[in-house]
């Protein structure tokens, strides 16, 4: 059965990379289309995601889906190998809760803390650390949020595993340290060490250069499009 | 399946009412606990320490927070009267629009209430109308957001009743029949259904609701 699977993404976007990771974990072949999200979004992207006009968009047999967490659930329900969500409804609910927590609270707080002007930084860092502390608790000594293997929450937390460290290096401000958040810190290592994960991450030096370039300018919070 | 289901909720919260509506649509018996949001009970804080909010579902002593997460949990645990569609693509569409309502329409409409000055308010209203137009479009050719019968997206779209309530208490006219005929027709259809009507603010509580909103905007702007 030949299926048409396409991903409209952006090389530096954690949201876009989430979708690629999920497809790779399930061994799904796909065609990748790089979008110039800052300067020149393609007519196809605008056609397939008219509401938000953002990446990622998954196109499956001509039908488009937008919003990375929605796409991840679709991928899970369509390709059954290597499940990324648990079977049990309660465990599934917990995974969805944490994925939502990441997107609604955690990522915006981390982004804000990374780029805040001097006078706002202390408060932003405090909020970000609260989020990290909560995640540390959620990990609860497990190897991955998903347990023994990478799951939805690990995929959703990809920003923390890769992007956050690079932003820390670019800005010189540390948020996630091994001393403060030992389990979460260890998790970042475990996560990026998985070969399939490694393949689906943007190159470190390219991202670092990108952040350094934009360090002086004002940046909006990361949403599906901006990174 | 005699299992214990508790719902911690608040009568004026659309999020809380969504869960009630889903429970009723699926015929799941539950115990309801009304929370005073200015004085949250120890049980709520114990079960939902991260957000400390309603709604909170507790099933067999296990808590589930966040209304959209709860809705999915209900459908997966009680298989009869499903509120989400079976087809993965249609499920994705339902989730997409649910997110649109909560992450776009709601914050935009909150801006209207918090606006200072006519110009700011008009701009906020315009944004709300743009988003409502998108939603209106989703009703084209359909009886309900979920198709021929009420489902997940109709439950999530319950906040539109709150828009209507605001008008009825002399608030801002967000939803005119001229601009949004299909949404208004959808509201009329839905509130004729008993279980739906049970899950929105009753007319006799409108004054209380106005007081709550005033208190909320005062604390938001302080």
XYZ file of C-alpha atoms in Angstrom:
449
model
C 0.000 0.000 0.000
C 1.697 3.160 -1.078
C 0.747 6.065 1.088
C 1.548 9.652 0.544
C 2.975 11.198 3.697
C 4.416 14.684 3.609
C 5.682 16.949 6.353
C 5.859 20.697 5.923
C 8.393 21.839 8.488
C 11.198 24.168 9.420
C 14.676 22.873 10.267
C 14.922 24.746 13.563
C 11.377 24.264 14.820
C 10.978 21.895 17.777
C 7.303 21.471 16.871
C 8.152 20.434 13.347
C 10.866 18.066 14.611
C 8.360 16.398 16.959
C 6.364 15.203 13.989
C 9.437 13.913 12.165
C 10.582 12.061 15.267
C 7.225 10.332 15.708
C 7.180 9.231 12.064
C 10.735 7.934 12.303
C 10.050 6.082 15.537
C 7.223 4.284 13.751
C 9.234 3.652 10.615
C 6.918 5.703 8.410
C 8.432 6.998 5.181
C 7.671 10.596 4.412
C 8.619 13.418 2.122
C 9.916 16.498 3.890
C 9.301 19.999 2.610
C 11.344 22.781 4.197
C 9.411 26.016 4.677
C 10.986 29.427 4.907
C 8.809 30.418 7.830
C 10.342 33.803 8.476
C 10.314 35.262 5.028
C 8.395 33.269 2.489
C 5.795 30.682 3.421
C 4.773 28.575 0.449
C 1.292 28.776 -1.097
C 0.880 25.075 -0.288
C 1.477 25.667 3.418
C -1.025 28.504 3.424
C -3.504 26.292 1.606
C -3.076 23.371 3.999
C -3.062 25.448 7.170
C -5.156 28.508 6.406
C -6.188 29.005 10.036
C -2.715 29.282 11.601
C -0.441 29.455 8.538
C 2.242 27.586 10.447
C 4.454 24.513 10.463
C 4.283 21.661 11.076
C 1.614 20.346 8.753
C 1.252 16.660 8.053
C -0.289 15.692 4.755
C -1.561 12.128 4.577
C -3.094 10.992 1.303
C -3.885 14.586 0.480
C -5.493 15.408 3.826
C -3.759 18.043 5.970
C -3.425 18.132 9.748
C -1.940 21.011 11.725
C -0.811 21.473 15.362
C 1.994 19.173 16.440
C 0.228 17.456 19.359
C -2.844 16.814 17.200
C -0.543 15.396 14.516
C 1.222 13.159 17.049
C -2.099 11.656 18.156
C -3.066 11.111 14.516
C 0.238 9.388 13.822
C -0.292 7.171 16.857
C -3.781 6.180 15.734
C -2.832 5.609 12.106
C 0.457 3.702 12.400
C 0.241 1.168 15.171
C 3.866 0.026 15.457
C 6.031 1.328 18.315
C 3.239 3.047 20.214
C 4.046 6.416 21.758
C 1.034 6.492 24.040
C 0.213 3.964 26.773
C -2.776 1.606 26.408
C -4.353 2.354 29.749
C -6.799 5.304 29.552
C -5.559 6.819 32.807
C -1.899 6.644 31.798
C -2.891 8.082 28.446
C -4.677 10.950 30.176
C -1.539 11.640 32.226
C 0.578 11.729 29.078
C -1.827 14.187 27.462
C -1.854 16.286 30.635
C 1.941 16.565 30.630
C 2.133 17.285 26.912
C -0.364 20.102 27.428
C 1.568 21.361 30.448
C 4.687 21.523 28.308
C 3.030 23.531 25.562
C 0.760 25.739 27.663
C 3.084 26.550 30.570
C 6.563 25.144 30.363
C 7.831 26.082 26.927
C 6.509 29.661 27.055
C 8.061 30.096 30.534
C 11.426 28.711 29.403
C 11.442 30.855 26.298
C 10.582 33.953 28.303
C 13.299 33.215 30.829
C 15.838 32.740 28.071
C 15.138 36.057 26.383
C 13.868 38.336 29.118
C 15.361 41.777 29.498
C 17.427 42.246 32.654
C 14.670 43.787 34.740
C 12.193 40.976 34.046
C 14.613 38.099 34.202
C 14.398 37.185 37.881
C 10.653 36.600 37.814
C 10.805 34.803 34.465
C 13.544 32.503 35.705
C 11.569 31.749 38.855
C 8.538 30.710 36.811
C 10.669 28.648 34.456
C 12.316 26.851 37.357
C 8.907 26.062 38.850
C 8.010 24.352 35.581
C 11.269 22.433 35.484
C 10.758 21.361 39.087
C 7.282 20.078 38.194
C 8.698 18.135 35.264
C 11.439 16.709 37.458
C 8.668 15.400 39.695
C 6.697 14.034 36.757
C 9.717 12.074 35.547
C 9.724 10.361 38.926
C 12.989 8.512 38.463
C 11.944 6.949 35.155
C 14.318 6.710 32.235
C 11.856 8.486 29.943
C 8.535 10.214 30.591
C 7.075 7.343 28.599
C 8.681 4.782 30.911
C 11.162 2.394 29.368
C 10.845 3.888 25.895
C 10.385 7.310 24.327
C 6.751 8.388 24.324
C 4.534 11.329 23.512
C 5.693 13.413 26.462
C 9.381 12.852 25.678
C 8.728 13.898 22.101
C 6.803 16.953 23.279
C 9.675 17.841 25.628
C 12.214 17.826 22.794
C 12.759 21.564 23.224
C 14.094 20.988 26.707
C 16.431 18.213 25.624
C 18.087 20.088 22.786
C 17.050 23.669 22.177
C 17.200 24.805 25.799
C 20.860 23.921 26.262
C 21.775 25.753 23.077
C 19.840 28.853 24.129
C 21.612 28.703 27.481
C 24.942 28.691 25.718
C 23.939 31.544 23.414
C 22.591 33.767 26.191
C 24.976 32.736 28.952
C 22.087 32.098 31.331
C 21.646 28.648 32.810
C 18.216 27.267 33.644
C 18.481 23.499 33.544
C 21.448 22.408 35.628
C 22.402 18.952 36.812
C 22.525 20.211 40.405
C 19.036 21.693 40.444
C 17.246 19.129 38.295
C 19.310 15.924 38.270
C 16.688 13.583 36.836
C 15.555 15.952 34.127
C 19.161 16.719 33.234
C 19.909 12.996 32.931
C 16.784 12.583 30.831
C 18.049 15.134 28.294
C 21.114 12.920 27.815
C 19.123 9.727 27.534
C 16.757 11.312 25.059
C 19.286 12.836 22.663
C 21.439 9.684 22.834
C 18.744 7.577 21.171
C 19.881 7.131 17.581
C 16.480 7.862 16.064
C 16.147 10.993 18.177
C 19.654 12.117 17.248
C 18.816 11.846 13.553
C 15.765 14.032 13.993
C 17.427 16.950 15.782
C 18.701 20.093 14.055
C 22.511 20.455 14.049
C 23.763 22.086 17.223
C 26.160 24.550 15.633
C 23.572 25.717 13.133
C 21.040 26.368 15.922
C 23.629 28.084 18.080
C 24.572 30.395 15.236
C 20.902 31.112 14.635
C 20.302 32.101 18.265
C 23.453 34.147 18.507
C 22.409 36.011 15.372
C 19.079 36.952 16.810
C 20.216 37.588 20.349
C 20.104 41.345 20.051
C 16.725 41.503 18.357
C 13.347 41.095 20.069
C 11.916 37.618 19.670
C 8.337 36.475 20.105
C 7.471 33.402 22.158
C 7.823 30.126 20.301
C 4.653 29.033 18.686
C 4.224 26.484 15.944
C 5.679 28.906 13.387
C 8.389 30.932 14.906
C 11.123 28.340 15.338
C -19.494 -1.088 36.024
C -20.073 0.359 39.473
C -17.134 2.720 39.634
C -16.873 5.871 41.625
C -16.764 9.120 39.650
C -16.443 12.546 41.252
C -16.390 15.897 39.530
C -15.032 19.001 41.210
C -16.559 21.905 39.334
C -17.907 25.408 39.401
C -21.357 26.425 38.182
C -20.161 29.386 36.091
C -17.153 27.719 34.486
C -17.650 26.594 30.883
C -14.744 24.172 31.290
C -16.398 22.531 34.251
C -19.759 22.453 32.479
C -18.195 20.765 29.468
C -17.246 17.800 31.563
C -20.710 17.673 33.124
C -22.266 17.726 29.690
C -20.036 14.892 28.485
C -20.836 12.834 31.581
C -24.551 13.361 31.017
C -24.358 12.641 27.270
C -22.597 9.395 28.038
C -24.936 8.538 30.890
C -22.138 8.226 33.439
C -23.313 8.642 37.028
C -21.170 10.997 39.080
C -21.003 12.900 42.305
C -20.667 16.645 41.844
C -18.710 18.819 44.242
C -19.151 22.570 43.883
C -15.926 24.462 44.503
C -15.760 27.979 45.845
C -12.899 29.321 43.731
C -12.077 32.000 46.295
C -11.740 29.277 48.897
C -10.608 26.072 47.229
C -11.193 22.907 49.176
C -8.339 20.694 50.407
C -9.498 17.799 48.203
C -9.194 19.888 45.039
C -5.750 21.118 45.991
C -4.648 17.605 46.853
C -5.897 16.116 43.576
C -4.837 18.971 41.277
C -1.714 20.403 42.887
C -0.223 21.665 39.651
C -3.038 23.834 38.337
C -5.319 23.952 41.418
C -8.264 24.378 39.081
C -11.631 23.005 38.161
C -12.778 20.930 36.489
C -11.178 17.958 38.102
C -12.437 14.446 37.535
C -11.622 11.810 40.099
C -12.252 8.253 38.972
C -11.526 5.449 41.413
C -9.478 7.931 43.447
C -7.337 8.854 40.430
C -7.489 12.522 39.390
C -7.643 13.815 35.815
C -7.329 17.552 35.193
C -7.808 19.795 32.117
C -11.230 19.629 30.467
C -10.040 18.448 27.041
C -7.932 15.711 28.626
C -10.920 14.681 30.753
C -13.218 14.492 27.711
C -10.842 12.101 25.968
C -10.480 10.046 29.152
C -14.254 9.708 29.441
C -14.548 8.465 25.874
C -11.797 5.928 26.311
C -13.034 4.611 29.628
C -16.759 4.474 28.862
C -17.125 3.215 25.325
C -20.871 3.731 24.905
C -22.247 6.967 23.416
C -18.861 8.063 22.071
C -18.391 11.820 21.732
C -15.293 11.656 19.535
C -15.512 10.249 16.005
C -13.979 6.852 15.204
C -11.986 7.850 12.136
C -8.453 9.104 12.978
C -8.647 12.020 10.539
C -11.986 13.201 11.886
C -10.641 12.837 15.416
C -7.692 15.002 14.423
C -10.084 17.627 13.056
C -12.153 17.583 16.251
C -8.994 18.024 18.342
C -7.720 20.777 16.054
C -10.909 22.798 16.420
C -11.098 22.130 20.142
C -7.630 23.607 20.452
C -8.621 26.553 18.274
C -11.501 27.359 20.607
C -9.440 27.111 23.781
C -6.140 28.553 22.591
C -7.335 31.221 20.189
C -11.005 32.194 20.620
C -11.036 32.175 24.407
C -7.945 34.341 25.022
C -9.074 36.743 22.287
C -12.501 37.136 23.834
C -10.919 37.627 27.257
C -9.041 40.566 25.762
C -12.358 42.238 24.970
C -13.326 42.229 28.627
C -9.927 43.486 29.730
C -9.706 46.241 27.115
C -9.135 49.757 28.285
C -10.783 52.327 26.088
C -13.054 52.113 23.068
C -10.339 51.706 20.447
C -8.687 48.784 22.210
C -12.061 47.161 22.731
C -13.055 47.557 19.095
C -9.798 46.022 17.965
C -10.264 43.076 20.311
C -13.839 42.640 19.083
C -12.636 42.581 15.494
C -10.209 39.779 16.343
C -12.980 37.809 18.015
C -15.195 38.277 14.997
C -12.462 37.068 12.657
C -12.147 33.919 14.694
C -15.891 33.434 14.982
C -16.108 33.694 11.195
C -13.702 30.781 10.947
C -15.835 28.758 13.356
C -19.024 29.742 11.541
C -17.484 28.251 8.442
C -17.027 24.950 10.196
C -20.791 24.649 10.627
C -21.471 24.887 6.875
C -23.592 22.005 5.709
C -23.648 20.432 9.144
C -26.338 20.009 11.736
C -23.847 20.298 14.581
C -20.087 20.894 14.794
C -19.691 17.134 15.131
C -21.975 16.313 12.187
C -25.437 14.840 12.509
C -25.376 14.509 16.257
C -23.750 16.345 19.173
C -20.213 15.363 19.908
C -16.881 16.455 21.282
C -16.650 19.706 19.368
C -20.168 20.788 20.310
C -19.281 20.123 23.946
C -16.055 22.135 23.648
C -17.879 24.922 21.795
C -20.123 25.414 24.844
C -18.286 28.652 25.526
C -20.423 30.151 22.776
C -23.358 29.910 25.211
C -21.323 32.084 27.561
C -20.913 34.654 24.802
C -24.686 34.637 24.493
C -25.110 34.967 28.267
C -22.878 38.039 28.282
C -25.238 39.697 25.827
C -28.334 38.727 27.743
C -26.983 40.411 30.862
C -26.431 43.623 28.916
C -22.857 42.839 28.013
C -21.162 43.235 24.692
C -22.891 41.969 21.593
C -20.348 39.522 20.268
C -22.707 37.167 18.470
C -25.216 38.818 16.162
C -27.545 36.699 14.057
C -26.698 38.828 11.045
C -22.991 38.147 11.279
C -23.111 34.599 12.619
C -26.416 33.012 11.610
C -25.205 29.434 11.778
C -23.596 29.750 15.183
C -26.730 31.423 16.553
C -28.900 28.698 15.048
C -26.593 26.080 16.560
C -26.972 27.676 19.995
C -30.764 27.684 19.665
C -30.748 24.015 18.641
C -28.514 23.002 21.488
C -30.147 24.817 24.348
C -33.419 23.081 23.469
C -31.771 19.818 24.481
C -32.376 19.154 28.166
C -28.925 17.904 29.142
C -27.278 20.809 27.357
C -29.571 23.296 29.015
C -28.765 21.793 32.410
C -25.104 22.510 31.781
C -25.130 26.237 31.304
C -25.758 29.247 33.525
C -29.457 29.406 34.399
C -31.205 32.763 33.941
C -31.806 33.178 37.661
C -28.028 33.117 38.218
C -27.212 35.819 35.661
C -26.798 38.544 38.283
C -24.410 36.359 40.260
C -22.494 35.724 37.054
C -22.161 39.444 36.334
C -20.807 40.024 39.842
C -18.273 37.245 39.331
C -17.111 38.725 36.014
C -16.745 42.165 37.525
C -14.722 40.751 40.394
C -12.567 38.802 37.933
C -11.802 41.810 35.744
C -10.979 43.934 38.780
C -8.462 41.408 40.029
C -7.101 40.879 36.509
C -6.407 44.561 36.049
C -5.010 45.149 39.547
